[in-house]
């Protein structure tokens, strides 16, 4: 493997995450709206809000786990910035590992974002959830598997 800066940097990962959050917000709004309407809730009522959190949590998990374990190995935000998720052996990750990585993100966030902020200081530019799941984020513009 080419060792010249193949791991994705903090700001590129941040930008990919931002893109994903915008897309995911729209998807969650749609899913929560459909579920709320199907249940007969009126827009703007507390009942309507009950569909936002569970549908947001489940939709986020599915979004990240499906995209990161797919053939593309990336969410739309990562794809836009030429990033992909691999395991420590440089292979595609499974849905189970992507799920573990997603739940690790929650821990990374709960700990005052320290799990995210440690990324620039690790040898392979891994966040806490990358370390927990045994994953790497590589920059395809600088990555060579040969």
PDB file of N, CA, C and O in Angstrom, residues 98-141:
ATOM      1  N   UNK A  98     -20.247  -2.208  10.021  1.00  0.00           N
ATOM      2  CA  UNK A  98     -20.739  -0.847   9.784  1.00  0.00           C
ATOM      3  C   UNK A  98     -21.731  -0.444  10.877  1.00  0.00           C
ATOM      4  O   UNK A  98     -21.764   0.713  11.307  1.00  0.00           O
ATOM      5  N   UNK A  99     -22.532  -1.399  11.332  1.00  0.00           N
ATOM      6  CA  UNK A  99     -23.464  -1.141  12.434  1.00  0.00           C
ATOM      7  C   UNK A  99     -22.695  -0.821  13.712  1.00  0.00           C
ATOM      8  O   UNK A  99     -23.016   0.139  14.416  1.00  0.00           O
ATOM      9  N   UNK A 100     -21.667  -1.610  14.014  1.00  0.00           N
ATOM     10  CA  UNK A 100     -20.832  -1.337  15.184  1.00  0.00           C
ATOM     11  C   UNK A 100     -20.174   0.026  15.099  1.00  0.00           C
ATOM     12  O   UNK A 100     -20.093   0.760  16.088  1.00  0.00           O
ATOM     13  N   UNK A 101     -19.727   0.380  13.906  1.00  0.00           N
ATOM     14  CA  UNK A 101     -19.112   1.695  13.696  1.00  0.00           C
ATOM     15  C   UNK A 101     -20.127   2.807  13.949  1.00  0.00           C
ATOM     16  O   UNK A 101     -19.821   3.819  14.571  1.00  0.00           O
ATOM     17  N   UNK A 102     -21.354   2.612  13.480  1.00  0.00           N
ATOM     18  CA  UNK A 102     -22.404   3.621  13.697  1.00  0.00           C
ATOM     19  C   UNK A 102     -22.665   3.821  15.193  1.00  0.00           C
ATOM     20  O   UNK A 102     -22.723   4.951  15.676  1.00  0.00           O
ATOM     21  N   UNK A 103     -22.832   2.729  15.935  1.00  0.00           N
ATOM     22  CA  UNK A 103     -23.107   2.859  17.361  1.00  0.00           C
ATOM     23  C   UNK A 103     -21.895   3.405  18.111  1.00  0.00           C
ATOM     24  O   UNK A 103     -22.037   4.098  19.119  1.00  0.00           O
ATOM     25  N   UNK A 104     -20.693   3.143  17.597  1.00  0.00           N
ATOM     26  CA  UNK A 104     -19.491   3.744  18.165  1.00  0.00           C
ATOM     27  C   UNK A 104     -19.485   5.257  17.995  1.00  0.00           C
ATOM     28  O   UNK A 104     -18.941   5.982  18.824  1.00  0.00           O
ATOM     29  N   UNK A 105     -20.098   5.748  16.902  1.00  0.00           N
ATOM     30  CA  UNK A 105     -20.195   7.196  16.680  1.00  0.00           C
ATOM     31  C   UNK A 105     -20.993   7.863  17.791  1.00  0.00           C
ATOM     32  O   UNK A 105     -20.702   8.999  18.178  1.00  0.00           O
ATOM     33  N   UNK A 106     -21.984   7.164  18.296  1.00  0.00           N
ATOM     34  CA  UNK A 106     -22.789   7.719  19.392  1.00  0.00           C
ATOM     35  C   UNK A 106     -21.903   7.907  20.618  1.00  0.00           C
ATOM     36  O   UNK A 106     -21.935   8.959  21.263  1.00  0.00           O
ATOM     37  N   UNK A 107     -21.081   6.904  20.913  1.00  0.00           N
ATOM     38  CA  UNK A 107     -20.154   7.016  22.041  1.00  0.00           C
ATOM     39  C   UNK A 107     -19.142   8.135  21.795  1.00  0.00           C
ATOM     40  O   UNK A 107     -18.845   8.925  22.696  1.00  0.00           O
ATOM     41  N   UNK A 108     -18.625   8.231  20.568  1.00  0.00           N
ATOM     42  CA  UNK A 108     -17.684   9.301  20.221  1.00  0.00           C
ATOM     43  C   UNK A 108     -18.294  10.671  20.476  1.00  0.00           C
ATOM     44  O   UNK A 108     -17.610  11.593  20.927  1.00  0.00           O
ATOM     45  N   UNK A 109     -19.570  10.820  20.183  1.00  0.00           N
ATOM     46  CA  UNK A 109     -20.259  12.103  20.365  1.00  0.00           C
ATOM     47  C   UNK A 109     -20.578  12.363  21.837  1.00  0.00           C
ATOM     48  O   UNK A 109     -20.420  13.488  22.320  1.00  0.00           O
ATOM     49  N   UNK A 110     -21.028  11.334  22.545  1.00  0.00           N
ATOM     50  CA  UNK A 110     -21.414  11.491  23.953  1.00  0.00           C
ATOM     51  C   UNK A 110     -20.229  11.965  24.792  1.00  0.00           C
ATOM     52  O   UNK A 110     -20.389  12.747  25.722  1.00  0.00           O
ATOM     53  N   UNK A 111     -19.049  11.516  24.439  1.00  0.00           N
ATOM     54  CA  UNK A 111     -17.858  11.881  25.204  1.00  0.00           C
ATOM     55  C   UNK A 111     -17.316  13.247  24.771  1.00  0.00           C
ATOM     56  O   UNK A 111     -16.135  13.410  24.499  1.00  0.00           O
ATOM     57  N   UNK A 112     -18.208  14.232  24.713  1.00  0.00           N
ATOM     58  CA  UNK A 112     -17.855  15.618  24.384  1.00  0.00           C
ATOM     59  C   UNK A 112     -17.117  15.732  23.055  1.00  0.00           C
ATOM     60  O   UNK A 112     -16.228  16.566  22.895  1.00  0.00           O
ATOM     61  N   UNK A 113     -17.466  14.868  22.121  1.00  0.00           N
ATOM     62  CA  UNK A 113     -16.881  14.816  20.777  1.00  0.00           C
ATOM     63  C   UNK A 113     -15.402  14.432  20.771  1.00  0.00           C
ATOM     64  O   UNK A 113     -14.745  14.505  19.732  1.00  0.00           O
ATOM     65  N   UNK A 114     -14.882  14.007  21.922  1.00  0.00           N
ATOM     66  CA  UNK A 114     -13.463  13.637  21.990  1.00  0.00           C
ATOM     67  C   UNK A 114     -13.172  12.481  21.034  1.00  0.00           C
ATOM     68  O   UNK A 114     -12.100  12.433  20.428  1.00  0.00           O
ATOM     69  N   UNK A 115     -14.138  11.583  20.854  1.00  0.00           N
ATOM     70  CA  UNK A 115     -13.955  10.468  19.931  1.00  0.00           C
ATOM     71  C   UNK A 115     -13.728  10.918  18.497  1.00  0.00           C
ATOM     72  O   UNK A 115     -13.058  10.243  17.725  1.00  0.00           O
ATOM     73  N   UNK A 116     -14.280  12.067  18.142  1.00  0.00           N
ATOM     74  CA  UNK A 116     -14.056  12.645  16.814  1.00  0.00           C
ATOM     75  C   UNK A 116     -12.772  13.474  16.788  1.00  0.00           C
ATOM     76  O   UNK A 116     -12.007  13.438  15.838  1.00  0.00           O
ATOM     77  N   UNK A 117     -12.556  14.252  17.846  1.00  0.00           N
ATOM     78  CA  UNK A 117     -11.444  15.198  17.880  1.00  0.00           C
ATOM     79  C   UNK A 117     -10.081  14.522  18.001  1.00  0.00           C
ATOM     80  O   UNK A 117      -9.054  15.146  17.726  1.00  0.00           O
ATOM     81  N   UNK A 118     -10.061  13.243  18.368  1.00  0.00           N
ATOM     82  CA  UNK A 118      -8.789  12.533  18.476  1.00  0.00           C
ATOM     83  C   UNK A 118      -8.243  12.117  17.107  1.00  0.00           C
ATOM     84  O   UNK A 118      -7.066  11.790  16.975  1.00  0.00           O
ATOM     85  N   UNK A 119      -9.061  12.193  16.076  1.00  0.00           N
ATOM     86  CA  UNK A 119      -8.709  11.701  14.747  1.00  0.00           C
ATOM     87  C   UNK A 119      -7.398  12.269  14.198  1.00  0.00           C
ATOM     88  O   UNK A 119      -6.567  11.508  13.712  1.00  0.00           O
ATOM     89  N   UNK A 120      -7.139  13.562  14.266  1.00  0.00           N
ATOM     90  CA  UNK A 120      -5.881  14.069  13.697  1.00  0.00           C
ATOM     91  C   UNK A 120      -4.626  13.587  14.426  1.00  0.00           C
ATOM     92  O   UNK A 120      -3.534  13.684  13.898  1.00  0.00           O
ATOM     93  N   UNK A 121      -4.807  13.044  15.631  1.00  0.00           N
ATOM     94  CA  UNK A 121      -3.664  12.684  16.462  1.00  0.00           C
ATOM     95  C   UNK A 121      -3.353  11.197  16.473  1.00  0.00           C
ATOM     96  O   UNK A 121      -2.434  10.768  17.170  1.00  0.00           O
ATOM     97  N   UNK A 122      -4.096  10.396  15.723  1.00  0.00           N
ATOM     98  CA  UNK A 122      -3.811   8.961  15.663  1.00  0.00           C
ATOM     99  C   UNK A 122      -3.008   8.659  14.397  1.00  0.00           C
ATOM    100  O   UNK A 122      -3.118   9.375  13.392  1.00  0.00           O
ATOM    101  N   UNK A 123      -2.208   7.614  14.444  1.00  0.00           N
ATOM    102  CA  UNK A 123      -1.294   7.288  13.341  1.00  0.00           C
ATOM    103  C   UNK A 123      -2.019   7.096  12.011  1.00  0.00           C
ATOM    104  O   UNK A 123      -1.527   7.515  10.963  1.00  0.00           O
ATOM    105  N   UNK A 124      -3.181   6.464  12.046  1.00  0.00           N
ATOM    106  CA  UNK A 124      -3.927   6.192  10.814  1.00  0.00           C
ATOM    107  C   UNK A 124      -5.154   7.092  10.690  1.00  0.00           C
ATOM    108  O   UNK A 124      -6.091   6.770   9.973  1.00  0.00           O
ATOM    109  N   UNK A 125      -5.137   8.206  11.399  1.00  0.00           N
ATOM    110  CA  UNK A 125      -6.217   9.201  11.376  1.00  0.00           C
ATOM    111  C   UNK A 125      -7.579   8.566  11.670  1.00  0.00           C
ATOM    112  O   UNK A 125      -8.565   8.814  10.996  1.00  0.00           O
ATOM    113  N   UNK A 126      -7.607   7.743  12.723  1.00  0.00           N
ATOM    114  CA  UNK A 126      -8.842   7.069  13.123  1.00  0.00           C
ATOM    115  C   UNK A 126      -9.529   7.801  14.259  1.00  0.00           C
ATOM    116  O   UNK A 126      -8.890   8.314  15.171  1.00  0.00           O
ATOM    117  N   UNK A 127     -10.848   7.808  14.205  1.00  0.00           N
ATOM    118  CA  UNK A 127     -11.660   8.300  15.317  1.00  0.00           C
ATOM    119  C   UNK A 127     -11.830   7.154  16.310  1.00  0.00           C
ATOM    120  O   UNK A 127     -11.425   6.019  16.046  1.00  0.00           O
ATOM    121  N   UNK A 128     -12.468   7.450  17.432  1.00  0.00           N
ATOM    122  CA  UNK A 128     -12.715   6.400  18.412  1.00  0.00           C
ATOM    123  C   UNK A 128     -13.561   5.281  17.806  1.00  0.00           C
ATOM    124  O   UNK A 128     -13.280   4.108  18.008  1.00  0.00           O
ATOM    125  N   UNK A 129     -14.596   5.654  17.031  1.00  0.00           N
ATOM    126  CA  UNK A 129     -15.455   4.621  16.458  1.00  0.00           C
ATOM    127  C   UNK A 129     -14.735   3.822  15.382  1.00  0.00           C
ATOM    128  O   UNK A 129     -15.031   2.643  15.185  1.00  0.00           O
ATOM    129  N   UNK A 130     -13.757   4.409  14.696  1.00  0.00           N
ATOM    130  CA  UNK A 130     -12.942   3.639  13.757  1.00  0.00           C
ATOM    131  C   UNK A 130     -12.088   2.623  14.513  1.00  0.00           C
ATOM    132  O   UNK A 130     -11.970   1.467  14.091  1.00  0.00           O
ATOM    133  N   UNK A 131     -11.492   3.055  15.609  1.00  0.00           N
ATOM    134  CA  UNK A 131     -10.673   2.153  16.419  1.00  0.00           C
ATOM    135  C   UNK A 131     -11.522   1.012  16.982  1.00  0.00           C
ATOM    136  O   UNK A 131     -11.100  -0.149  16.968  1.00  0.00           O
ATOM    137  N   UNK A 132     -12.715   1.347  17.467  1.00  0.00           N
ATOM    138  CA  UNK A 132     -13.605   0.322  18.030  1.00  0.00           C
ATOM    139  C   UNK A 132     -14.043  -0.690  16.974  1.00  0.00           C
ATOM    140  O   UNK A 132     -14.123  -1.884  17.257  1.00  0.00           O
ATOM    141  N   UNK A 133     -14.311  -0.221  15.759  1.00  0.00           N
ATOM    142  CA  UNK A 133     -14.823  -1.096  14.696  1.00  0.00           C
ATOM    143  C   UNK A 133     -13.711  -1.692  13.830  1.00  0.00           C
ATOM    144  O   UNK A 133     -13.987  -2.550  12.991  1.00  0.00           O
ATOM    145  N   UNK A 134     -12.492  -1.259  14.016  1.00  0.00           N
ATOM    146  CA  UNK A 134     -11.395  -1.748  13.189  1.00  0.00           C
ATOM    147  C   UNK A 134     -11.527  -1.285  11.747  1.00  0.00           C
ATOM    148  O   UNK A 134     -11.377  -2.075  10.822  1.00  0.00           O
ATOM    149  N   UNK A 135     -11.795   0.019  11.572  1.00  0.00           N
ATOM    150  CA  UNK A 135     -11.978   0.568  10.232  1.00  0.00           C
ATOM    151  C   UNK A 135     -11.036   1.737   9.981  1.00  0.00           C
ATOM    152  O   UNK A 135     -10.502   2.343  10.920  1.00  0.00           O
ATOM    153  N   UNK A 136     -10.873   2.041   8.708  1.00  0.00           N
ATOM    154  CA  UNK A 136     -10.090   3.182   8.254  1.00  0.00           C
ATOM    155  C   UNK A 136     -10.919   3.935   7.226  1.00  0.00           C
ATOM    156  O   UNK A 136     -11.729   3.331   6.521  1.00  0.00           O
ATOM    157  N   UNK A 137     -10.696   5.233   7.126  1.00  0.00           N
ATOM    158  CA  UNK A 137     -11.293   6.025   6.060  1.00  0.00           C
ATOM    159  C   UNK A 137     -10.131   6.461   5.178  1.00  0.00           C
ATOM    160  O   UNK A 137      -9.207   7.136   5.648  1.00  0.00           O
ATOM    161  N   UNK A 138     -10.175   6.047   3.917  1.00  0.00           N
ATOM    162  CA  UNK A 138      -9.090   6.386   3.010  1.00  0.00           C
ATOM    163  C   UNK A 138      -9.560   7.382   1.965  1.00  0.00           C
ATOM    164  O   UNK A 138     -10.727   7.402   1.578  1.00  0.00           O
ATOM    165  N   UNK A 139      -8.618   8.191   1.545  1.00  0.00           N
ATOM    166  CA  UNK A 139      -8.856   9.193   0.520  1.00  0.00           C
ATOM    167  C   UNK A 139      -8.469   8.558  -0.813  1.00  0.00           C
ATOM    168  O   UNK A 139      -7.292   8.305  -1.073  1.00  0.00           O
ATOM    169  N   UNK A 140      -9.455   8.285  -1.635  1.00  0.00           N
ATOM    170  CA  UNK A 140      -9.227   7.614  -2.911  1.00  0.00           C
ATOM    171  C   UNK A 140      -8.325   8.408  -3.852  1.00  0.00           C
ATOM    172  O   UNK A 140      -7.703   7.839  -4.738  1.00  0.00           O
ATOM    173  N   UNK A 141      -8.242   9.720  -3.669  1.00  0.00           N
ATOM    174  CA  UNK A 141      -7.375  10.523  -4.531  1.00  0.00           C
ATOM    175  C   UNK A 141      -5.905  10.327  -4.178  1.00  0.00           C
ATOM    176  O   UNK A 141      -5.037  10.665  -4.966  1.00  0.00           O
TER     177      UNK A 141
END
